[in-house]
Every structure is written in structure tokens, then in C-alpha cells.
Tab-separated table of C-alpha atoms in Angstrom:
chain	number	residue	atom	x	y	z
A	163	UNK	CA	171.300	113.572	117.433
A	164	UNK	CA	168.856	116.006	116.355
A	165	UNK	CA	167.310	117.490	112.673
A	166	UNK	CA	165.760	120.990	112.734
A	167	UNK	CA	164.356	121.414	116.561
A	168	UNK	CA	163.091	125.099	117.774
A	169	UNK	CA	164.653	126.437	120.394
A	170	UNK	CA	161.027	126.742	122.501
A	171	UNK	CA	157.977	124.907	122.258
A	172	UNK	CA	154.613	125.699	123.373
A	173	UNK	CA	153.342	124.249	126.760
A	174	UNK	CA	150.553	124.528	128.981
A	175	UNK	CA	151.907	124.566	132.460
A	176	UNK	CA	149.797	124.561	136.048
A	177	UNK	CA	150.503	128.431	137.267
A	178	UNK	CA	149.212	127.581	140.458
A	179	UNK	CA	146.898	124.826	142.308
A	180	UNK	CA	143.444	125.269	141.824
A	181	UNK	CA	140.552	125.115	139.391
A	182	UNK	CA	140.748	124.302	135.255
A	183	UNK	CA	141.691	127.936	134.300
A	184	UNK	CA	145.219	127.538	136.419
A	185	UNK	CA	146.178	125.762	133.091
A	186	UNK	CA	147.962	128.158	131.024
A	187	UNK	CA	150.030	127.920	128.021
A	188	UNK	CA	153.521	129.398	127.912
A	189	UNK	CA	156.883	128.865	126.009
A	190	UNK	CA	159.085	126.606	127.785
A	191	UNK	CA	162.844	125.084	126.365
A	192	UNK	CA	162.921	121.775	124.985
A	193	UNK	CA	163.478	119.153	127.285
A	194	UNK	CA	166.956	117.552	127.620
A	195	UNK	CA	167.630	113.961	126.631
A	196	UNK	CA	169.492	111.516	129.111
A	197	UNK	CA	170.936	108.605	128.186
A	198	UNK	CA	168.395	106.077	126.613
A	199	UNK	CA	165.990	108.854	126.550
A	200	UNK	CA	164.081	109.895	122.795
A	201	UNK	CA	162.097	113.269	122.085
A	202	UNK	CA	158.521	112.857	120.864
A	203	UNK	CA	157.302	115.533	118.513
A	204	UNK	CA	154.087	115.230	119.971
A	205	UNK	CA	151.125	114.889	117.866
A	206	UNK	CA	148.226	114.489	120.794
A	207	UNK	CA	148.014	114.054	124.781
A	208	UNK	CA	146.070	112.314	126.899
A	209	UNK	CA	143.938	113.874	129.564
A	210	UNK	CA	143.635	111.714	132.792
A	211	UNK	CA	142.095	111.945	136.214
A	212	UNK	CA	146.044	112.270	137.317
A	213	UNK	CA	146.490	115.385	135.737
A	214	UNK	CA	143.744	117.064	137.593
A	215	UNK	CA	144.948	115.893	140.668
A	216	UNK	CA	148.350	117.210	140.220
A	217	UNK	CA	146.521	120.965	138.772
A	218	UNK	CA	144.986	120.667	142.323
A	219	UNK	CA	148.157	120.219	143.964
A	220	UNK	CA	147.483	116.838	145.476
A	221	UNK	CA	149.725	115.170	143.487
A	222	UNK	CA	153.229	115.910	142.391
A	223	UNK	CA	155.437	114.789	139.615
A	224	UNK	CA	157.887	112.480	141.147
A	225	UNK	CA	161.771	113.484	141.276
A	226	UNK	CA	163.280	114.091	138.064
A	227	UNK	CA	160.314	114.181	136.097
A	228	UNK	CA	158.683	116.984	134.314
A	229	UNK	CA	156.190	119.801	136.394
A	230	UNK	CA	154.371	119.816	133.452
A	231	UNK	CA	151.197	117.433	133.411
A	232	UNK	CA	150.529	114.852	131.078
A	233	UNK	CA	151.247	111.071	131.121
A	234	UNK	CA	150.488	110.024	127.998
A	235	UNK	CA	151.274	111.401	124.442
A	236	UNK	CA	151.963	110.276	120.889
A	237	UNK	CA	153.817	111.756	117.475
A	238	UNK	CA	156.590	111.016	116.294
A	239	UNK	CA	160.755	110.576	117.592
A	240	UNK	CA	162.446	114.142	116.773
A	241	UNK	CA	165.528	113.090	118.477
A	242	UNK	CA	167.767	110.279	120.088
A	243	UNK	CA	169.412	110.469	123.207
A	244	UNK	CA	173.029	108.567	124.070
A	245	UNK	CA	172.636	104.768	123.498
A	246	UNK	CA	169.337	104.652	121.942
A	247	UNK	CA	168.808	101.327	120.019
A	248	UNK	CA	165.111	100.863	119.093
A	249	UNK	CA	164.235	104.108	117.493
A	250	UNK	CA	164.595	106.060	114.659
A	251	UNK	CA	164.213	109.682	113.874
A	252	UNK	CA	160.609	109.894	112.413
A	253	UNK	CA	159.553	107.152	113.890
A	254	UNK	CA	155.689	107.271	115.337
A	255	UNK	CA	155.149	106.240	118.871
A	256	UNK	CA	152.813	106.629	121.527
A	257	UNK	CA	154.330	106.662	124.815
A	258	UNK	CA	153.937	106.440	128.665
A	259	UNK	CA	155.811	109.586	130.185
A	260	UNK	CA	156.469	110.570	133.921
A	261	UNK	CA	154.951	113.892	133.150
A	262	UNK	CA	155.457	116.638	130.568
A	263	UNK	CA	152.771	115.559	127.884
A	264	UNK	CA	151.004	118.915	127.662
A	265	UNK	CA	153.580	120.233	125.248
A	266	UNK	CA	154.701	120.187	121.831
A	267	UNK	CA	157.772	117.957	122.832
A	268	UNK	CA	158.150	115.385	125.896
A	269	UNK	CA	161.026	112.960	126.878
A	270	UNK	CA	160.442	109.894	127.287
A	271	UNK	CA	163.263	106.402	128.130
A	272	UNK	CA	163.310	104.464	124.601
A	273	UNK	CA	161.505	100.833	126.951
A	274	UNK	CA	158.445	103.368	127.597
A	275	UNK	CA	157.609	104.114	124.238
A	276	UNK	CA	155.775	101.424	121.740
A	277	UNK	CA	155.033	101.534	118.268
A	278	UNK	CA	152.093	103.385	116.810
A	279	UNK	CA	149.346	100.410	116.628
A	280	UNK	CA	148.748	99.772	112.876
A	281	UNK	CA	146.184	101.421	111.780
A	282	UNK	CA	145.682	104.199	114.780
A	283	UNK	CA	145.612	107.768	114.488
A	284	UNK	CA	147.684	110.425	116.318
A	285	UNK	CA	144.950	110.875	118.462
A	286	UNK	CA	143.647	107.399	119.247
A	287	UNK	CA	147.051	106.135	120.121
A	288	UNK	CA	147.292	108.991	122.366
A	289	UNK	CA	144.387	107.421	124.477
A	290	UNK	CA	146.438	103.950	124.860
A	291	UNK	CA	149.297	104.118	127.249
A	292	UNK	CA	148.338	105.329	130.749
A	293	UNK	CA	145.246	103.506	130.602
A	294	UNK	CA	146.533	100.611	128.909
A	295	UNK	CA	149.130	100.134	131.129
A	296	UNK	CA	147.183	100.757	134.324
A	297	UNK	CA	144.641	97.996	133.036
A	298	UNK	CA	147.380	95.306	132.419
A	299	UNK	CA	149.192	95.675	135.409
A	300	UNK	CA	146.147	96.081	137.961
A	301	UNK	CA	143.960	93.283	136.215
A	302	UNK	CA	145.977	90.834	134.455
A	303	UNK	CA	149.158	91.091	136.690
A	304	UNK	CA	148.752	92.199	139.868
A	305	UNK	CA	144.745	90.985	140.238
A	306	UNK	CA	145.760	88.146	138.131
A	307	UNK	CA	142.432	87.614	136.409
A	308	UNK	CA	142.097	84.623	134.411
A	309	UNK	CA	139.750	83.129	131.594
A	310	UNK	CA	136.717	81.963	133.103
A	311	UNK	CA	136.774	84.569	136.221
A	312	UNK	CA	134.469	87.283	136.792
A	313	UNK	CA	135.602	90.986	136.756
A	314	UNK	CA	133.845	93.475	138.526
A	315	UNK	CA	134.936	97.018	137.174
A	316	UNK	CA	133.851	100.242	138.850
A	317	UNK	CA	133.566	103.337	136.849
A	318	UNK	CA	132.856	101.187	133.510
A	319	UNK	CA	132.493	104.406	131.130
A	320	UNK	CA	136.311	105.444	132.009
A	321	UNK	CA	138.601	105.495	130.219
A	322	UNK	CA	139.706	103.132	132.626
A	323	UNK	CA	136.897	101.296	132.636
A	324	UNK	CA	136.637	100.948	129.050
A	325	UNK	CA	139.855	99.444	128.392
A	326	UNK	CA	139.508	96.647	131.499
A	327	UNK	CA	136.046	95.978	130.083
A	328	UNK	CA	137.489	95.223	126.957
A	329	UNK	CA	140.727	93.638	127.584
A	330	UNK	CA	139.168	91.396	130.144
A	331	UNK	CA	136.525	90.324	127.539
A	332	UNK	CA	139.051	89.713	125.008
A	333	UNK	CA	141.259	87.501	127.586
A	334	UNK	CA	138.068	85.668	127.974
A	335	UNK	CA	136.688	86.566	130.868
A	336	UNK	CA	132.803	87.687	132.623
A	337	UNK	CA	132.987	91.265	132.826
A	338	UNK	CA	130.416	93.196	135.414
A	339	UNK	CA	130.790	97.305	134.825
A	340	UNK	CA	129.097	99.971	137.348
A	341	UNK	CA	128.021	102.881	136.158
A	342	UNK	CA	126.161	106.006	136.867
A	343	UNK	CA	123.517	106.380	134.090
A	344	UNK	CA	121.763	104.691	131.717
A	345	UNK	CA	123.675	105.798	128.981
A	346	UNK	CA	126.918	104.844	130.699
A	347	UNK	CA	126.021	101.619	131.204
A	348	UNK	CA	124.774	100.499	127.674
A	349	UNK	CA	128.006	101.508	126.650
A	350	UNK	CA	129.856	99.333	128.780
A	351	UNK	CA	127.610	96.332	127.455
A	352	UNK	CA	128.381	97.779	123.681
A	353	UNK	CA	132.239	97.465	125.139
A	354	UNK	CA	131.799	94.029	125.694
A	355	UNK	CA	130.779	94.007	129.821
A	356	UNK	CA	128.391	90.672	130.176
A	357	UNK	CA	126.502	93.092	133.108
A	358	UNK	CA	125.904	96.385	133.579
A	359	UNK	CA	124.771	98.244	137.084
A	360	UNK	CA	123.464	101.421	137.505
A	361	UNK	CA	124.938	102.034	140.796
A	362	UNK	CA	122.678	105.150	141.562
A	363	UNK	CA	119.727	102.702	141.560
A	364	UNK	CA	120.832	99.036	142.319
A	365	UNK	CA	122.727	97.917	145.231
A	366	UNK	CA	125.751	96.545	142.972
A	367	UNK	CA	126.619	93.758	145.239
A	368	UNK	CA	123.137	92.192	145.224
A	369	UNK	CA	123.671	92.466	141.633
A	370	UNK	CA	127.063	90.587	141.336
A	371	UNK	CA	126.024	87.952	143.646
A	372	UNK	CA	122.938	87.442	141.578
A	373	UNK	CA	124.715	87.431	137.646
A	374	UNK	CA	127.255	84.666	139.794
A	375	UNK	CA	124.743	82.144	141.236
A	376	UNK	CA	126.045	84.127	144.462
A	377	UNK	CA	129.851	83.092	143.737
A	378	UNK	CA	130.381	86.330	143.613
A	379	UNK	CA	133.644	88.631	141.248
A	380	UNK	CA	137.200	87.016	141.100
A	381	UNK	CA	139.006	90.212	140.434
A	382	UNK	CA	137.313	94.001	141.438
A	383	UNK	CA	139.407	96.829	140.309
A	384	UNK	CA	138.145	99.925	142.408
A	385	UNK	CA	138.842	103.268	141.723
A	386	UNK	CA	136.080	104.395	144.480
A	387	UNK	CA	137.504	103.805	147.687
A	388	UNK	CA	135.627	105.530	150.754
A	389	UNK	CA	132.056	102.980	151.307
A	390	UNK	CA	132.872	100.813	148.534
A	391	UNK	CA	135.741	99.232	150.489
A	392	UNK	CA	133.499	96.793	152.672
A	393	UNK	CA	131.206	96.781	149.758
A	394	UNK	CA	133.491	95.177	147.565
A	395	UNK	CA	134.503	92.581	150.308
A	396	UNK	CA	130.851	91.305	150.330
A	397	UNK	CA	130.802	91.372	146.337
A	398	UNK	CA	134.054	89.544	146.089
A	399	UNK	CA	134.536	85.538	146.005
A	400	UNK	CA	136.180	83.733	147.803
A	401	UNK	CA	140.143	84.316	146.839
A	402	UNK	CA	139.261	87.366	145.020
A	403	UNK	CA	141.652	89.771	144.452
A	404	UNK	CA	140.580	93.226	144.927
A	405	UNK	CA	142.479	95.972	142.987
A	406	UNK	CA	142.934	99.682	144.084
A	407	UNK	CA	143.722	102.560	141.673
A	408	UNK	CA	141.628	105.240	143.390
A	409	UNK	CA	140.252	106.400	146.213
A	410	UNK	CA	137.935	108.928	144.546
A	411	UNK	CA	135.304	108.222	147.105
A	412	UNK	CA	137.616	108.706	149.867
A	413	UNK	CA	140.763	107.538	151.162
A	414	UNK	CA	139.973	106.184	154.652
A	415	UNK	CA	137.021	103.355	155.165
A	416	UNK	CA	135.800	100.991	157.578
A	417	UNK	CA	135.197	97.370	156.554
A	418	UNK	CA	134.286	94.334	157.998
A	419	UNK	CA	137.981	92.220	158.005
A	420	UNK	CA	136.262	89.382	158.937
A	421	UNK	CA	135.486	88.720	155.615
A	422	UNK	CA	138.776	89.035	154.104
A	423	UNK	CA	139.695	86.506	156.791
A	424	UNK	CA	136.954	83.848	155.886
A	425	UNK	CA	136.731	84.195	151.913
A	426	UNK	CA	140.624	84.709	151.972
A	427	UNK	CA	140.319	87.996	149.757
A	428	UNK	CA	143.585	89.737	148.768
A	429	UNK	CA	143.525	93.183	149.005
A	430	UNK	CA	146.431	95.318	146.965
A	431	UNK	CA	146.995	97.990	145.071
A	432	UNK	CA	149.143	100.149	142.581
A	433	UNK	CA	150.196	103.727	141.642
A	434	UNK	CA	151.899	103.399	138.059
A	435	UNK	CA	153.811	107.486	138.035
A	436	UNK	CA	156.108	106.808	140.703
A	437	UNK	CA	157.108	103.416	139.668
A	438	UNK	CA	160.654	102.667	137.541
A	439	UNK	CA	161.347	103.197	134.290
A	440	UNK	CA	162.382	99.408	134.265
A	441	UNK	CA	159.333	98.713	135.465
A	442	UNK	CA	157.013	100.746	132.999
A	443	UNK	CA	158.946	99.413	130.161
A	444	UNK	CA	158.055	95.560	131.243
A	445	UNK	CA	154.904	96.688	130.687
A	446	UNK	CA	155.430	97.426	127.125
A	447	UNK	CA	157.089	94.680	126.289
A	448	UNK	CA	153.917	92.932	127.745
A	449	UNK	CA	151.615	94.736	126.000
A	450	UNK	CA	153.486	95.006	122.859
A	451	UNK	CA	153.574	91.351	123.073
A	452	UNK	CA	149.927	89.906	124.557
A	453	UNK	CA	148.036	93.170	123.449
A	454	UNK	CA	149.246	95.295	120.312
A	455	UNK	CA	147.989	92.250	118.042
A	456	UNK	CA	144.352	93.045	119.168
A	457	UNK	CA	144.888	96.766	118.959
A	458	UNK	CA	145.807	95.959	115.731
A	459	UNK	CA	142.940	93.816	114.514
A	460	UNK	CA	140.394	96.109	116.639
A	461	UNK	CA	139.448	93.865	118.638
A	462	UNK	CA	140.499	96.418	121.262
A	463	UNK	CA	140.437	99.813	120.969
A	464	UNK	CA	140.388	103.316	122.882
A	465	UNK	CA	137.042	104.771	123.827
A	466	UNK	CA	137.184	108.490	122.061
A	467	UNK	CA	135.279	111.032	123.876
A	468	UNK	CA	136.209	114.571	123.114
A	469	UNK	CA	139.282	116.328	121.872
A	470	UNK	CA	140.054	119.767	122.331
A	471	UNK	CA	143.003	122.259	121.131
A	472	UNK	CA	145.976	121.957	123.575
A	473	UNK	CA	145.580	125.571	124.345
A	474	UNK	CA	142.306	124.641	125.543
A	475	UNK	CA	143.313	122.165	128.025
A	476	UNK	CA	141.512	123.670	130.955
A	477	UNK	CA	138.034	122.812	128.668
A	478	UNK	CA	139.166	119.148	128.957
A	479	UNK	CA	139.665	119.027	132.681
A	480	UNK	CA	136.178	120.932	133.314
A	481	UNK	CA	134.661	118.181	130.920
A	482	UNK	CA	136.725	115.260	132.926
A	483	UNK	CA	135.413	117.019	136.216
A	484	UNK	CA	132.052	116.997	135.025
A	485	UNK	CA	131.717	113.039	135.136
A	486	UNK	CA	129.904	112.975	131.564
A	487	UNK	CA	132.685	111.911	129.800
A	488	UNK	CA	132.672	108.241	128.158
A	489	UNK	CA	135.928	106.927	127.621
A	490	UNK	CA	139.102	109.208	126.690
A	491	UNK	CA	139.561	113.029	126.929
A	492	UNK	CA	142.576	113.567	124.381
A	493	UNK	CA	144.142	116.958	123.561
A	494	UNK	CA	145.188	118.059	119.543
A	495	UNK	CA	148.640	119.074	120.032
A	496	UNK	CA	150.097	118.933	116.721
């Protein structure tokens, strides 16, 4: 079921791996609906450090999903697939897609899609879903942070970072960002974050052990890898959970296991593309349920960096690659 749909939209697809400018925009055909599947007229994208990965080549779109990039996106439903329930045509959304977002339509299953959050624009909603769902999973699930704990949050001016400092704050917790400047980290205390740490000039787990009494963090979510492995077994406390995301730093480390033996650390971690679409859509149920209120009131929101034109994607990964960024790069689609 469809109302008034071209027959091509305007994409910008990777022509071949390599540097920004391999982003190009084209014509492509609309994408196809499966069953449970809607089409998002999309008003804004994402940019996130996924999509440069995949322009490189070093990391594909899993099986079945689009070779376009783009994970996140938001506008409004332009058509309904076979068996649809939630969704109506003209409904606006923001959405968590397997790829495809760079466009002026994207697929996504009906469970991976959420309402607009009252109040949002196009474009700030299109900041929510990969990082919001990334954050929930990796903290409050998988790391399994609780009011009261410490969080210890590499790369606090992400748009990663961002969102964990401020949904762990929010779920009550002490929140300890790192952070390459100055200017990086007094936003992370603006966020909310209890401590900031200039990594380039403090050691950051002196600095944890000292804003614990020495108890050290609960939960870390690392998106560093490389040295900060062992690192972050000395910062951790005893049953802390240490969360992966990244391994921007590197993929292989050496680390002293002896003490994730003695402070019985657990050591996990996630990649949310390749995961089901079951999966992703328990997700939004839980964050339509424990999260949307705050997004809502403001209590949360996305950090807004830059936005740029959609045919000007390639300016957004060469600002993401420059590491200046504060929060979310999100691209004007509509």
C-alpha cells in the first residue's frame, strides 16, 4: 500500500573503498518492502563512525541489507509492507535500519522504528537510534550498570559518549567521561559527567581511582581498544563489567589477566548491525518504554553538531574523521 511514490530517489552510494569523496550521489529504485517492513520518506540521516568504516571497505552491510550506508534516519512512513500493524501512512518515525539511510527512502521492519519523540525535529530524532540503542544495550543491558555505580565512558564528546553520559546520569548513576581537549571535556560535565579527563594530559586511571576513593568504575564502555585494554582492567572495580564497541585504537592488545582473575572483571562486548531484527526491535520497545519519557521531557537529548546537505555527505565524514566533532553529525535529506 502506497500513495504517490517516484519511481527513483536520490542516493549517495560508496563507488568504491577509500577516502570521503568515494561518496557519490546517484539515482537508485526504491527499495522493496517485505513482509512487516514500512518505507520512511526520509527527512534526515545520521552519520556514524560505522559508515566510514564500511566507505573504507572494512565493514560490510550484512546479508540482505542495503549497500548503501546509513543506520539511522527519520521522516515520515510513505508506505506499508504485508502485515504491518503499528503504522500508518504519514506517520513520523525515526528508525534504526541495517543500512540504506543515505537516501531519500529506506526500509526498515515496523519493531525497528519508534515514534518521533514529542517535541523533536526531523533532524534531532535522526541523531537518536544508532546511538541510542548502542548506549542501552552496552550500558544498561549488557554492562548492567546500576544506580549508585560508577561509569567510566571513553570518547565522552561522541555521539556515543554523549548519550551514555546522559542516560547514565539520568538512571542515577556517577559518570567519569575521557576526552581529548579542554573543550571536549567541559562539555561532557555540561552533559551531566560528575568527572571529566583530559586523556592527552592525565593518566585516566589514576584519575578514576582517585574520584572513587580507589574503588575504582563499575561499568567502562570502551570504544578504544589497542593500550586501553589493560588500562581499563586497572581502572575497573572489582566485578566491573567492561564494555567493547570499538577497537579504534587497535584490535589486538596485551593485558595483564591476572587482574580479571583477582577483581573478577567481566569482559564482553557487542556489534548492534549484524544482530536480528527481533533483537533490535526489543530494544525499542525498551527504549520506547524506560527512555522516550525523558526524550520527551528533555531530560535527555541528542548532542547536535553539524548538519550538512545529503549531497554533501563526504563533508560529514571528513568532519567525523577529523575528531572535532561534539556529539552528532546528521545529514538534511529532505
Amino acid at each position: 500500500m502506497a500513495t504517490r511514490l517516484p519511481d527513483k530517489m536520490l542516493a549517495v552510494a560508496i563507488s568504491q573503498p577509500g577516502g570521503p569523496r568515494v561518496l557519490k550521489a546517484e539515482k537508485r529504485d526504491l527499495p522493496e518492502l517485505g513482509t512487516g517492513e514500512i518505507l520512511i520518506r526520509v527527512h534526515a540521516a545520521g552519520v556514524n563512525r560505522p559508515d566510514v568504516q564500511q566507505r573504507k571497505g572494512a565493514y560490510p552491510a550484512p546479508p540482505g541489507a542495503s549497500d548503501l550506508p546509513g543506520l539511522e534516519v527519520s521522516g515520515e512512513v510513505a508506505a506499508l509492507g504485508a502485515g504491518v500493524a503499528r503504522w500508518r501512512l504519514g506517520d513520523a518515525v525515526c528508525a534504526l535500519t541495517p543500512g540504506g539511510g543515505y537516501a531519500e527512502y529506506a526500509r526498515v521492519h515496523e519493531t525497528n522504528a519508534l515514534p518521533l519523540p514529542t517535541g523533536f525535529t526531523f533532524t534531532e530524532a535522526a541523531a537518536v537510534p544508532e546511538t541510542f540503542f548502542t548506549v542501552w544495550h552496552n550500558v544498561f543491558e549488557r554492562g548492567a550498570l546500576k544506580p549508585g555505580e560508577t561509569l567510566l565512558v571513553h570518547g565522552g564528546s561522541s555521539g556515543i559518549g554523549t548519550t551514555a553520559i546522559q542516560l547514565a546520569s539520568a538512571f542515577g548513576a556517577y559518570v567519569i567521561a575521557t576526552a581529548g581537549s579542554a573543550d571536549k571535556c567541559a562539555a561532557c560535565l555540561k552533559l551531566g559527567a560528575d568527572r571529566a579527563i583530559n586523556y592527552k594530559s592525565e593518566d585516566f586511571v589514576q584519575a578514576v581511582k582517585d574520584a572513587t576513593d580507589g574503588k575504582g568504575a563499575n561499568v567502562i564502555l570502551d570504544m578504544v581498544g589497542g593500550d586501553y585494554v589493560g588500562r581499563n582492567y586497572h581502572a575497573a572495580a572489582v566485578d566491573g563489567r567492561i564494555v567493547q564497541i570499538a577497537t579504534q585504537g587497535g584490535a589486538v592488545a596485551s593485558a595483564d589477566f591476572s587482574k580479571l582473575m583477582v577483581k573478577r572483571l567481566t569482559h564482553t562486548g557487542s556489534t548492534l548491525r549484524p544482530r536480528t531484527t527481533e533483537f533490535k526491535g526489543a530494544i525499542a520497545a525498551a527504549l520506547e518504554a524506560q527512555v522516550w519519557p525523558l526524550l520527551a521531557v528533555r531530560r535527555v537529548a541528542p548532542v547536535m553538531d553539524m548538519i550538512f546537505p545529503l549531497k554533501e555527505a563526504w563533508r560529514a565524514h571528513e568532519r567525523m574523521e577529523e575528531g572535532e566533532h561534539i556529539g552528532k553529525i546528521v545529514l538534511d535529506v529532505g
